[in-house]
CSV table of C-alpha atoms in Angstrom, one decimal:
chain,number,residue,atom,x,y,z
D,249,MET,CA,-0.1,-0.2,-0.1
D,250,LYS,CA,1.2,3.2,-0.6
D,251,ASN,CA,2.1,5.5,2.0
D,252,PRO,CA,-0.8,7.6,3.0
D,253,PHE,CA,1.5,10.7,4.3
D,254,SER,CA,3.7,10.9,1.4
D,255,LEU,CA,3.4,14.3,-0.4
D,256,PRO,CA,1.6,13.8,-3.6
D,257,SER,CA,-0.9,12.2,-1.6
D,258,VAL,CA,-1.0,14.6,0.9
D,259,ARG,CA,-1.9,17.5,-1.4
D,260,ARG,CA,-4.2,14.9,-2.9
D,261,ARG,CA,-6.5,14.9,0.0
D,262,TRP,CA,-6.0,18.0,1.3
D,263,GLY,CA,-6.0,20.2,-1.4
D,264,GLY,CA,-9.6,20.2,-2.4
D,265,TRP,CA,-10.4,21.3,1.6
D,266,ALA,CA,-7.5,24.2,1.4
D,267,ALA,CA,-8.9,25.4,-1.9
D,268,GLY,CA,-12.5,25.1,-0.1
D,269,LEU,CA,-10.9,27.5,2.5
D,270,ALA,CA,-9.7,30.0,0.0
D,271,ALA,CA,-13.1,29.7,-1.6
D,272,LEU,CA,-14.4,31.0,2.1
D,273,VAL,CA,-11.9,33.4,2.9
D,274,LEU,CA,-13.0,35.1,-0.6
D,275,LEU,CA,-16.3,34.5,0.2
D,276,THR,CA,-16.0,36.5,3.7
D,277,SER,CA,-17.1,39.8,1.6
D,278,CYS,CA,-20.3,37.9,1.3
D,279,GLU,CA,-23.7,39.5,2.9
D,280,LEU,CA,-25.1,36.8,3.9
D,281,PHE,CA,-21.8,35.5,6.1
D,282,GLU,CA,-23.2,37.3,9.5
D,283,PHE,CA,-20.8,37.3,12.6
D,284,SER,CA,-24.0,38.4,14.7
D,285,PRO,CA,-27.6,40.2,14.0
D,286,ASN,CA,-25.7,42.9,16.1
D,287,GLN,CA,-22.6,43.3,14.1
D,288,THR,CA,-22.5,47.1,13.3
D,289,HIS,CA,-20.0,46.8,10.1
D,290,THR,CA,-21.5,47.7,6.7
D,291,PRO,CA,-20.4,47.7,3.5
D,292,GLU,CA,-19.3,51.1,1.4
D,293,ALA,CA,-23.1,51.6,-0.4
D,294,TYR,CA,-24.6,51.7,3.0
D,295,ARG,CA,-22.0,53.7,4.8
D,296,ASP,CA,-22.1,57.5,5.5
D,297,LEU,CA,-25.7,57.8,4.3
D,298,THR,CA,-26.2,61.5,5.8
D,299,ARG,CA,-23.4,62.6,4.5
D,300,LYS,CA,-24.0,61.4,1.1
D,301,ASN,CA,-27.4,62.4,1.2
D,302,LEU,CA,-26.4,65.8,2.2
D,303,GLU,CA,-24.0,66.8,-0.5
D,304,ALA,CA,-26.6,65.2,-3.0
D,305,LEU,CA,-29.2,67.9,-1.6
D,306,LEU,CA,-26.6,70.5,-1.8
D,307,ALA,CA,-25.9,69.8,-5.1
D,308,ARG,CA,-29.6,69.9,-6.2
D,309,PRO,CA,-31.0,73.8,-7.0
D,310,ASN,CA,-34.2,73.9,-5.2
D,311,PRO,CA,-37.4,72.6,-7.3
D,312,LEU,CA,-39.5,75.2,-6.5
D,313,GLY,CA,-37.1,78.3,-6.9
D,314,ASP,CA,-36.7,80.7,-4.2
D,315,ASP,CA,-40.1,81.1,-3.5
D,316,SER,CA,-40.5,78.0,-1.2
D,317,LEU,CA,-38.8,75.0,0.1
D,318,ARG,CA,-41.1,71.8,-0.1
D,319,PHE,CA,-40.2,68.6,1.8
D,320,VAL,CA,-41.7,65.5,3.0
D,321,PHE,CA,-42.1,64.5,6.6
D,322,ILE,CA,-42.8,60.5,7.9
D,323,SER,CA,-41.8,58.4,10.6
D,324,ASP,CA,-40.7,54.9,12.1
D,325,SER,CA,-40.1,52.9,9.4
D,326,GLN,CA,-39.3,50.1,10.7
D,327,ARG,CA,-40.6,47.1,10.4
D,328,PHE,CA,-42.8,48.1,7.6
D,329,TYR,CA,-40.9,47.5,4.3
D,330,ASP,CA,-44.1,46.9,2.1
D,331,GLU,CA,-45.4,49.8,3.1
D,332,ALA,CA,-41.6,51.8,2.5
D,333,ALA,CA,-42.0,50.5,-1.1
D,334,ALA,CA,-45.3,52.2,-1.8
D,335,PHE,CA,-44.2,55.7,-0.1
D,336,VAL,CA,-40.8,56.0,-2.5
D,337,ARG,CA,-43.8,55.3,-5.3
D,338,SER,CA,-45.8,58.2,-4.3
D,339,VAL,CA,-43.4,60.3,-3.3
D,340,ASN,CA,-41.7,59.7,-6.6
D,341,GLN,CA,-44.8,61.3,-8.2
D,342,GLN,CA,-44.9,64.7,-6.0
D,343,PRO,CA,-43.7,67.8,-7.9
D,344,GLY,CA,-41.3,70.0,-6.4
D,345,VAL,CA,-40.0,68.4,-3.1
D,346,ALA,CA,-36.7,68.9,-1.9
D,347,PHE,CA,-35.6,65.9,0.4
D,348,VAL,CA,-37.7,63.4,2.6
D,349,ALA,CA,-37.2,63.9,6.4
D,350,LEU,CA,-37.5,60.4,8.5
D,351,GLY,CA,-37.8,60.9,11.9
D,352,GLY,CA,-36.1,58.6,13.9
D,353,ASP,CA,-36.9,54.4,14.1
D,354,VAL,CA,-35.6,53.4,10.9
D,355,SER,CA,-35.0,50.0,12.7
D,356,ASP,CA,-37.2,48.0,14.9
D,357,PHE,CA,-34.5,45.9,16.9
D,358,GLY,CA,-31.9,48.4,16.0
D,359,LEU,CA,-29.7,45.7,13.5
D,360,VAL,CA,-27.7,47.0,11.1
D,361,ARG,CA,-29.4,44.4,8.3
D,362,GLU,CA,-32.6,46.5,9.2
D,363,MET,CA,-31.6,50.1,8.5
D,364,ARG,CA,-30.1,48.2,5.1
D,365,TRP,CA,-33.3,47.1,4.0
D,366,VAL,CA,-34.8,50.4,4.7
D,367,HIS,CA,-32.2,52.2,2.5
D,368,ASP,CA,-32.7,49.7,0.2
D,369,ARG,CA,-36.1,50.7,-0.3
D,370,LEU,CA,-35.6,54.5,0.3
D,371,ARG,CA,-32.8,55.0,-2.2
D,372,HIS,CA,-35.4,54.7,-5.4
D,373,LEU,CA,-36.4,58.1,-3.7
D,374,ASN,CA,-35.9,60.7,-7.1
D,375,VAL,CA,-34.6,62.9,-4.0
D,376,PRO,CA,-32.2,62.4,-1.1
D,377,TYR,CA,-33.8,61.3,2.6
D,378,LEU,CA,-32.1,62.7,5.8
D,379,THR,CA,-32.9,60.7,8.9
D,380,VAL,CA,-32.7,61.5,13.1
D,381,ILE,CA,-32.0,58.4,15.3
D,382,GLY,CA,-35.4,56.8,17.6
D,383,ASN,CA,-35.1,55.1,20.7
D,384,HIS,CA,-35.3,51.8,18.3
D,385,ASP,CA,-32.3,52.6,16.4
D,386,HIS,CA,-30.3,52.2,20.0
D,387,VAL,CA,-31.4,49.0,21.2
D,388,ALA,CA,-28.7,46.6,21.3
D,389,ASN,CA,-25.1,48.0,18.7
D,390,GLY,CA,-27.9,49.9,17.2
D,391,ARG,CA,-26.5,53.5,17.8
D,392,GLN,CA,-23.0,52.5,16.3
D,393,ALA,CA,-24.9,51.2,13.6
D,394,TYR,CA,-27.0,54.2,13.2
D,395,GLN,CA,-23.5,55.7,13.0
D,396,ASN,CA,-21.9,53.6,10.7
D,397,VAL,CA,-25.5,53.8,8.4
D,398,TYR,CA,-26.1,57.4,8.4
D,399,GLY,CA,-24.3,58.8,10.8
D,400,PRO,CA,-23.9,62.0,13.6
D,401,LEU,CA,-26.5,61.4,15.9
D,402,ASN,CA,-26.9,65.5,16.1
D,403,TYR,CA,-26.3,67.6,13.3
D,404,SER,CA,-27.6,70.6,10.7
D,405,PHE,CA,-27.6,71.5,7.9
D,406,THR,CA,-29.0,74.5,5.7
D,407,TYR,CA,-30.9,74.3,2.5
D,408,ALA,CA,-32.6,76.8,0.6
D,409,GLY,CA,-32.0,79.3,3.6
D,410,THR,CA,-33.9,76.9,6.1
D,411,ARG,CA,-31.4,75.4,9.0
D,412,PHE,CA,-32.6,72.0,9.8
D,413,ILE,CA,-31.5,70.7,13.1
D,414,CYS,CA,-31.7,67.0,13.9
D,415,LEU,CA,-30.9,65.8,17.1
D,416,ASP,CA,-30.9,62.8,19.5
D,417,THR,CA,-33.9,63.2,22.1
D,418,ASN,CA,-34.2,59.6,22.8
D,419,GLY,CA,-33.3,60.1,26.7
D,420,ARG,CA,-34.8,57.2,28.4
D,421,GLU,CA,-32.1,55.2,26.1
D,422,TYR,CA,-29.8,56.5,28.2
D,423,GLY,CA,-31.2,56.3,31.4
D,424,PHE,CA,-32.2,59.8,31.2
D,425,ASN,CA,-29.0,60.7,32.2
D,426,GLY,CA,-29.4,64.4,31.9
D,427,ARG,CA,-27.6,64.5,28.9
D,428,VAL,CA,-30.0,63.3,25.6
D,429,PRO,CA,-30.9,66.0,24.6
D,430,ASP,CA,-27.6,68.0,23.9
D,431,VAL,CA,-29.5,70.8,24.9
D,432,ASP,CA,-26.0,73.5,24.6
D,433,TRP,CA,-25.6,71.8,21.6
D,434,LEU,CA,-29.5,73.0,20.3
D,435,ARG,CA,-28.3,76.3,22.1
D,436,ALA,CA,-25.5,76.9,19.7
D,437,GLN,CA,-27.1,75.8,16.6
D,438,LEU,CA,-30.3,77.5,17.0
D,439,ALA,CA,-28.2,81.2,17.7
D,440,ASP,CA,-26.3,80.6,14.6
D,441,SER,CA,-28.3,82.7,12.0
D,442,ALA,CA,-26.1,83.1,9.2
D,443,GLY,CA,-27.3,83.1,5.9
D,444,VAL,CA,-30.6,81.5,7.6
D,445,THR,CA,-34.0,83.0,7.4
D,446,GLN,CA,-35.8,80.2,9.5
D,447,GLN,CA,-34.8,77.2,11.5
D,448,VAL,CA,-36.9,73.5,11.7
D,449,VAL,CA,-36.1,70.7,14.5
D,450,LEU,CA,-36.5,67.3,14.1
D,451,CYS,CA,-36.2,64.9,16.4
D,452,HIS,CA,-37.8,61.7,17.3
D,453,VAL,CA,-39.3,61.8,21.1
D,454,PRO,CA,-41.0,65.1,21.4
D,455,PRO,CA,-40.3,67.0,24.7
D,456,GLU,CA,-44.3,66.1,26.1
D,457,ASP,CA,-43.7,62.3,25.8
D,458,ALA,CA,-42.5,60.2,28.9
D,459,ASP,CA,-39.6,58.7,26.7
D,460,PHE,CA,-37.7,62.2,27.0
D,461,ASP,CA,-35.3,62.9,29.8
D,462,PRO,CA,-38.0,64.8,32.6
D,463,GLN,CA,-34.9,67.0,33.6
D,464,LEU,CA,-34.3,68.3,30.4
D,465,GLN,CA,-37.7,69.2,29.2
D,466,ALA,CA,-37.9,72.7,31.0
D,467,PRO,CA,-34.5,73.7,29.3
D,468,TYR,CA,-35.3,71.8,25.9
D,469,VAL,CA,-38.6,73.9,25.7
D,470,GLN,CA,-37.1,77.1,26.8
D,471,ALA,CA,-34.3,76.9,24.3
D,472,LEU,CA,-37.0,76.5,21.5
D,473,GLY,CA,-38.7,79.3,23.0
D,474,GLU,CA,-35.6,81.6,22.9
D,475,ALA,CA,-35.4,80.9,19.1
D,476,PRO,CA,-37.2,83.7,17.2
D,477,MET,CA,-36.3,81.9,14.1
D,478,LEU,CA,-37.6,79.1,15.2
D,479,ALA,CA,-40.8,77.7,12.6
D,480,LEU,CA,-41.6,74.1,13.1
D,481,HIS,CA,-40.6,71.7,15.8
D,482,LEU,CA,-41.3,67.6,14.2
D,483,ASN,CA,-40.8,64.6,15.6
D,484,GLY,CA,-41.5,60.9,15.1
D,485,HIS,CA,-42.0,58.3,17.8
D,486,ARG,CA,-46.2,58.4,17.9
D,487,HIS,CA,-47.1,57.0,15.2
D,488,SER,CA,-49.8,59.3,14.4
D,489,PHE,CA,-50.5,62.6,12.8
D,490,GLY,CA,-51.3,65.7,15.2
D,491,ILE,CA,-50.2,69.1,15.1
D,492,SER,CA,-50.3,71.0,18.2
D,493,ASN,CA,-48.8,73.6,20.7
D,494,PRO,CA,-48.3,72.1,23.9
D,495,PHE,CA,-45.8,74.2,25.8
D,496,GLU,CA,-47.7,77.3,24.1
D,497,LEU,CA,-44.9,78.7,22.0
D,498,HIS,CA,-44.3,80.4,18.8
D,499,VAL,CA,-43.7,77.3,16.9
D,500,PRO,CA,-46.4,74.3,16.1
D,501,PHE,CA,-45.4,70.8,16.8
D,502,ILE,CA,-46.0,68.4,14.4
D,503,ASN,CA,-45.9,64.4,14.8
D,504,SER,CA,-45.5,62.8,11.8
D,505,TYR,CA,-47.2,59.2,10.5
D,506,GLY,CA,-45.6,56.3,11.1
D,507,PHE,CA,-45.1,54.1,7.8
D,508,GLU,CA,-47.9,51.4,8.5
D,509,LYS,CA,-50.4,54.4,8.4
D,510,ARG,CA,-50.2,54.8,4.8
D,511,GLN,CA,-49.4,58.4,5.1
D,512,TYR,CA,-46.9,61.2,5.0
D,513,VAL,CA,-46.8,64.8,5.6
D,514,MET,CA,-45.9,67.0,3.2
D,515,LEU,CA,-44.7,70.9,3.7
D,516,THR,CA,-44.3,73.9,2.4
D,517,MET,CA,-42.7,76.6,3.8
D,518,GLY,CA,-42.6,80.1,2.7
D,519,ARG,CA,-39.4,81.9,2.4
D,520,THR,CA,-40.7,84.8,4.6
D,521,GLY,CA,-42.7,82.7,7.0
D,522,GLY,CA,-45.5,80.3,7.2
D,523,PHE,CA,-46.4,77.1,6.2
D,524,ARG,CA,-48.8,74.8,4.1
D,525,LEU,CA,-49.5,71.2,5.4
D,526,GLN,CA,-50.8,68.8,3.4
D,527,THR,CA,-51.3,65.3,4.3
D,528,VAL,CA,-50.9,62.7,1.3
D,529,PRO,CA,-52.4,58.9,1.5
D,530,TYR,CA,-50.5,56.2,-0.3
Q,485,MET,CA,-17.4,0.7,14.0
Q,486,ARG,CA,-18.9,-3.4,13.8
Q,487,ARG,CA,-15.4,-4.7,14.1
Q,488,PHE,CA,-14.4,-2.5,17.1
Q,489,PHE,CA,-17.6,-3.7,18.8
Q,490,SER,CA,-17.1,-7.6,18.0
Q,491,VAL,CA,-13.5,-6.8,19.4
Q,492,CYS,CA,-15.0,-5.4,22.7
Q,493,GLY,CA,-17.8,-7.5,22.8
Q,494,GLY,CA,-15.5,-10.4,22.9
Q,495,LEU,CA,-13.5,-9.7,25.8
Q,496,LEU,CA,-16.6,-8.2,27.8
Q,497,GLY,CA,-19.2,-10.6,26.8
Q,498,SER,CA,-18.4,-13.0,29.4
Q,499,VAL,CA,-18.2,-10.5,32.1
Q,500,LEU,CA,-21.7,-8.2,31.5
Q,501,LEU,CA,-24.8,-9.4,30.8
Q,502,ALA,CA,-26.2,-8.0,27.3
Q,503,PRO,CA,-24.1,-4.9,27.9
Q,504,PRO,CA,-25.2,-1.8,25.4
Q,505,PRO,CA,-21.8,-1.6,22.8
Q,506,GLY,CA,-21.1,2.2,24.1
Q,507,ALA,CA,-21.6,1.5,27.8
Q,508,ALA,CA,-19.6,-1.6,27.7
Q,509,ALA,CA,-16.3,0.5,25.8
Q,510,GLN,CA,-16.9,3.1,28.3
Q,511,THR,CA,-16.9,1.2,31.8
Q,512,ALA,CA,-14.9,-2.0,31.5
Q,513,ALA,CA,-12.7,-1.6,28.8
Q,514,PRO,CA,-9.4,-2.7,29.8
Q,515,ALA,CA,-6.9,0.0,30.3
Q,516,ASP,CA,-4.4,-1.4,27.6
Q,517,THR,CA,-6.8,-1.7,25.2
Q,518,LEU,CA,-9.3,1.1,25.2
Q,519,PRO,CA,-9.2,4.3,27.4
Q,520,ALA,CA,-11.9,5.0,29.3
Q,521,ARG,CA,-14.7,7.7,28.4
Q,522,ARG,CA,-16.3,9.6,30.7
Q,523,TRP,CA,-19.8,9.8,30.2
Q,524,HIS,CA,-19.5,14.0,29.7
Q,525,ALA,CA,-16.7,13.3,27.7
Q,526,PRO,CA,-17.6,15.3,24.0
Q,527,HIS,CA,-17.4,13.0,21.2
Q,528,HIS,CA,-16.6,16.1,18.6
Q,529,LEU,CA,-14.9,19.4,18.6
Q,530,VAL,CA,-15.8,22.5,16.7
Q,531,GLY,CA,-14.8,25.3,14.7
Q,532,GLN,CA,-17.1,27.7,13.0
Q,533,PHE,CA,-17.6,30.4,11.1
Q,534,ALA,CA,-20.3,33.4,11.4
Q,535,GLY,CA,-23.7,31.9,11.1
Q,536,GLY,CA,-25.1,34.4,13.8
Q,537,GLN,CA,-22.5,32.6,16.3
Q,538,GLY,CA,-19.6,34.4,16.3
Q,539,LEU,CA,-16.5,35.8,13.3
Q,540,ILE,CA,-14.9,32.8,15.4
Q,541,THR,CA,-16.6,30.2,17.0
Q,542,ALA,CA,-15.1,27.3,18.6
Q,543,GLY,CA,-16.7,24.0,21.0
Q,544,VAL,CA,-17.6,21.0,21.4
Q,545,GLY,CA,-20.5,18.4,20.6
Q,546,TYR,CA,-21.9,15.2,21.3
Q,547,ARG,CA,-23.8,12.5,19.0
Q,548,LEU,CA,-27.0,11.2,20.0
Q,549,ASN,CA,-29.7,9.1,18.5
Q,550,ARG,CA,-27.4,6.7,16.6
Q,551,ASN,CA,-25.3,9.6,15.2
Q,552,ARG,CA,-28.1,11.7,13.4
Q,553,LEU,CA,-28.5,14.1,16.5
Q,554,ASP,CA,-25.5,16.5,17.1
Q,555,LEU,CA,-25.5,18.5,20.3
Q,556,ASP,CA,-23.2,21.3,20.6
Q,557,LEU,CA,-22.1,24.1,22.9
Q,558,LEU,CA,-20.1,26.6,21.5
Q,559,ALA,CA,-18.3,30.1,22.4
Q,560,GLY,CA,-17.9,32.5,19.7
Q,561,TYR,CA,-16.2,35.9,19.3
Q,562,VAL,CA,-16.7,38.6,17.5
Q,563,PRO,CA,-14.1,41.8,17.8
Q,564,ARG,CA,-15.0,45.6,18.1
Q,565,ARG,CA,-14.5,46.5,14.5
Q,566,TYR,CA,-17.7,44.9,14.4
Q,567,SER,CA,-19.3,46.0,17.5
Q,568,ILE,CA,-19.7,48.3,19.8
Q,569,THR,CA,-17.5,46.5,22.4
Q,570,PRO,CA,-16.4,43.1,21.4
Q,571,MET,CA,-19.2,40.3,21.5
Q,572,GLY,CA,-18.8,36.9,23.7
Q,573,ILE,CA,-21.7,34.9,22.0
Q,574,PHE,CA,-22.9,31.4,23.3
Q,575,THR,CA,-24.7,29.0,22.0
Q,576,ALA,CA,-26.6,25.6,22.3
Q,577,LYS,CA,-27.2,23.9,19.1
Q,578,ALA,CA,-28.9,20.8,18.2
Q,579,THR,CA,-28.8,19.7,14.4
Q,580,PHE,CA,-31.0,16.6,13.4
Q,581,MET,CA,-29.0,14.7,9.7
Q,582,PRO,CA,-32.1,12.0,9.1
Q,583,TRP,CA,-29.8,10.8,6.4
Q,584,THR,CA,-26.3,9.9,5.2
Q,585,VAL,CA,-25.3,9.0,1.7
Q,586,PRO,CA,-22.1,7.1,1.3
Q,587,LEU,CA,-19.6,8.6,-1.2
Q,588,GLY,CA,-17.2,5.7,-2.6
Q,589,PRO,CA,-15.0,3.6,-1.0
Q,590,ARG,CA,-12.9,5.8,0.4
Q,591,GLY,CA,-15.1,6.5,2.9
Q,592,TRP,CA,-16.9,9.7,2.0
Q,593,ALA,CA,-20.2,10.2,2.9
Q,594,VAL,CA,-22.5,13.1,2.7
Q,595,ARG,CA,-25.7,14.3,5.2
Q,596,PRO,CA,-27.6,16.0,2.7
Q,597,LEU,CA,-30.1,17.2,5.0
Q,598,ALA,CA,-29.4,18.7,8.4
Q,599,LEU,CA,-32.6,20.3,10.2
Q,600,GLY,CA,-31.4,22.3,13.5
Q,601,GLY,CA,-31.8,25.0,16.0
Q,602,TYR,CA,-30.1,27.2,18.8
Q,603,LEU,CA,-30.3,29.2,21.4
Q,604,SER,CA,-27.8,32.1,21.8
Q,605,TYR,CA,-26.7,34.6,24.4
Q,606,THR,CA,-24.5,37.4,23.4
Q,607,ALA,CA,-22.5,39.1,26.6
Q,608,SER,CA,-20.9,42.5,25.2
Q,609,LYS,CA,-20.4,45.6,27.9
Q,610,GLY,CA,-21.5,47.7,24.9
Q,611,LEU,CA,-24.7,46.3,24.2
Q,612,ASN,CA,-27.9,48.6,25.0
Q,613,ALA,CA,-30.2,46.1,26.9
Q,614,THR,CA,-33.9,45.9,26.3
Q,615,GLN,CA,-35.1,44.9,29.7
Q,616,ASP,CA,-33.3,46.6,32.2
Q,617,GLY,CA,-34.6,49.6,34.7
Q,618,LYS,CA,-34.5,51.9,32.0
Q,619,TYR,CA,-37.7,50.4,31.0
Q,620,PRO,CA,-41.3,50.3,32.3
Q,621,SER,CA,-42.1,46.4,32.0
Q,622,GLY,CA,-42.9,45.0,28.5
Q,623,TYR,CA,-41.6,48.4,26.6
Q,624,TYR,CA,-39.8,46.4,24.6
Q,625,TRP,CA,-41.0,42.8,23.9
Q,626,TRP,CA,-37.7,41.3,22.8
Q,627,SER,CA,-34.1,41.0,24.2
Q,628,ALA,CA,-31.1,42.4,23.1
Q,629,HIS,CA,-29.2,39.6,24.4
Q,630,GLY,CA,-30.7,36.4,24.0
Q,631,ARG,CA,-31.8,34.9,20.6
Q,632,VAL,CA,-33.3,31.9,18.6
Q,633,GLY,CA,-32.5,30.7,15.6
Q,634,GLY,CA,-33.1,28.0,13.2
Q,635,PHE,CA,-31.3,26.7,10.3
Q,636,LEU,CA,-31.1,23.8,7.2
Q,637,GLY,CA,-28.0,22.5,5.9
Q,638,GLY,CA,-25.5,20.1,5.0
Q,639,ARG,CA,-22.4,18.2,5.5
Q,640,ILE,CA,-19.8,16.1,4.0
Q,641,ALA,CA,-17.5,14.1,6.0
Q,642,TYR,CA,-14.2,12.1,5.7
Q,643,PRO,CA,-12.9,9.2,7.5
Q,644,LEU,CA,-9.1,9.5,9.4
Q,645,PRO,CA,-7.3,6.8,10.1
Q,646,ALA,CA,-8.2,5.7,13.2
Q,647,LYS,CA,-6.1,6.3,16.4
Q,648,ARG,CA,-5.5,2.4,16.7
Q,649,PRO,CA,-5.8,-0.8,14.8
Q,650,GLY,CA,-9.8,-2.1,15.1
Q,651,ALA,CA,-11.3,1.3,16.4
Q,652,ALA,CA,-13.8,3.0,14.7
Q,653,PRO,CA,-12.7,5.7,12.1
Q,654,ARG,CA,-12.5,9.5,13.1
Q,655,LEU,CA,-14.7,11.8,10.8
Q,656,VAL,CA,-13.7,15.5,9.9
Q,657,SER,CA,-16.8,17.0,8.5
Q,658,LEU,CA,-17.4,20.4,6.9
Q,659,TYR,CA,-20.8,21.7,7.0
Q,660,TYR,CA,-23.3,24.8,6.4
Q,661,GLU,CA,-25.7,26.1,7.4
Q,662,LEU,CA,-28.2,28.4,5.9
Q,663,GLY,CA,-30.7,30.2,8.9
Q,664,THR,CA,-32.4,32.7,10.3
Q,665,ASN,CA,-33.1,34.3,13.7
Q,666,ASP,CA,-36.1,35.5,15.9
Q,667,LEU,CA,-35.4,39.0,14.7
Q,668,TYR,CA,-35.6,38.4,11.1
Q,669,LEU,CA,-38.3,36.3,11.1
Q,670,ALA,CA,-40.3,38.4,12.9
Q,671,SER,CA,-39.4,40.8,10.1
Q,672,TRP,CA,-39.9,38.8,7.2
Q,673,TRP,CA,-43.4,37.6,9.1
Q,674,GLY,CA,-44.9,41.0,8.2
Q,675,ASN,CA,-43.6,42.0,5.0
Q,676,PRO,CA,-43.9,38.2,3.3
Q,677,ARG,CA,-43.7,40.8,0.1
Q,678,GLY,CA,-41.1,43.3,0.7
Q,679,LEU,CA,-38.5,41.1,2.1
Q,680,SER,CA,-37.4,37.7,0.5
Q,681,PRO,CA,-36.2,34.7,2.8
Q,682,LEU,CA,-32.7,35.4,1.6
Q,683,ASP,CA,-32.7,38.5,2.6
Q,684,VAL,CA,-33.5,37.1,6.2
Q,685,ALA,CA,-30.9,34.4,5.4
Q,686,THR,CA,-27.6,34.1,6.9
Q,687,LEU,CA,-24.8,31.6,6.2
Q,688,GLY,CA,-22.2,29.3,8.6
Q,689,VAL,CA,-19.7,27.1,7.9
Q,690,GLY,CA,-18.2,25.1,10.1
Q,691,LEU,CA,-15.6,21.9,10.8
Q,692,LYS,CA,-16.1,18.9,13.1
Q,693,LEU,CA,-13.6,16.7,14.1
Q,694,ASP,CA,-14.7,13.5,16.0
Q,695,LEU,CA,-12.4,13.1,19.3
């Protein structure tokens, strides 16, 4: 009998395994190979979407010219993938929309794969979309997943003379540690009015909600009240549409629909103040 | 295998009254013929890549039900690069393989179907828990740490030379698992048109080496 450990024999015997192993290493880039649903790593196409969408937005002229600014506002896409596809079809038929604002809870379980599923649908929008983090996006490793897929938890941008201030208000997810929302950061953004005619705050949990850090409710509301250019306060979390003024400020608070309600809000802001609100079923 | 048992049976048959062959080998084999195997001594070593159970996962397992059922205990690791803080994933897994198809004279064999399920616990300092003091009870229905999963798979096995003449051949097998978990299933459940089964699938591959 031939020596089973002779080199050619070993090569024959293990060559196949080695080739298989090499193929395996090549396949590690394959999405199916998942280390944990909580892994935060994501392919380049699903990274830094806030920055990419802002670049796309700022490169586009305002579809309504200098007169006004129109955007779509919706929230809580969590686990509503069928609805997300229908939403995209509807928004793509709306004239004059500059972008879509998504008021948090992109995901339900804070999983990076959920954020990819949402982006796989919303990337078919004809306009960029911008998000703010919701409480569900904080779950498990979600905070890091959101930062990898979208970007900073607090950020602002100016488009068509309007400053949008997007911030993390999910105080309960931090155990009400007295630091979220970052009121100092909010104040600084509201105070910076260079080249801006009005301001909009976009967040997930509104200050009147039980999930908002109670220690920060008064300073937060005070910061909003002291911002003369602030035109709208937009939030998600409650899944049902509402417009109210719970703190009797100069600013209306607008709750958006969740995706499952198959309706969204379309806001058209005048350059010199005032806005038109439409609710659109899809 | 049969030769192995007949040797043992010949040695021990006169001493023990109709013993189950495995038990005979474990309890009464003379030290110079077979090492005593304790009941809890694992039957195989496992190493796995991905499959939702860690970047690299290692563990031990047992064969039951006439080698059709594997029970494995695994510890997986996901480095910080893929997480807030490194994750340790501890998995208990059962794999049922009803059929074995021999391939040729060299002892290769395929198990074309494997059905399995697992429970896992993820330990990671940075993981934001869903069911702790931050929330009123029932705020989130799922756990960020505990997962339940299921999979379909298969394996191909090759016999290594036995440790001693007449002993059972030790198998080294390569397996795959195409699986999913409770959270992905919940996502798919509400969106049967929006998500495809492949969207919610995970893939893992691994090696088992008989001891």
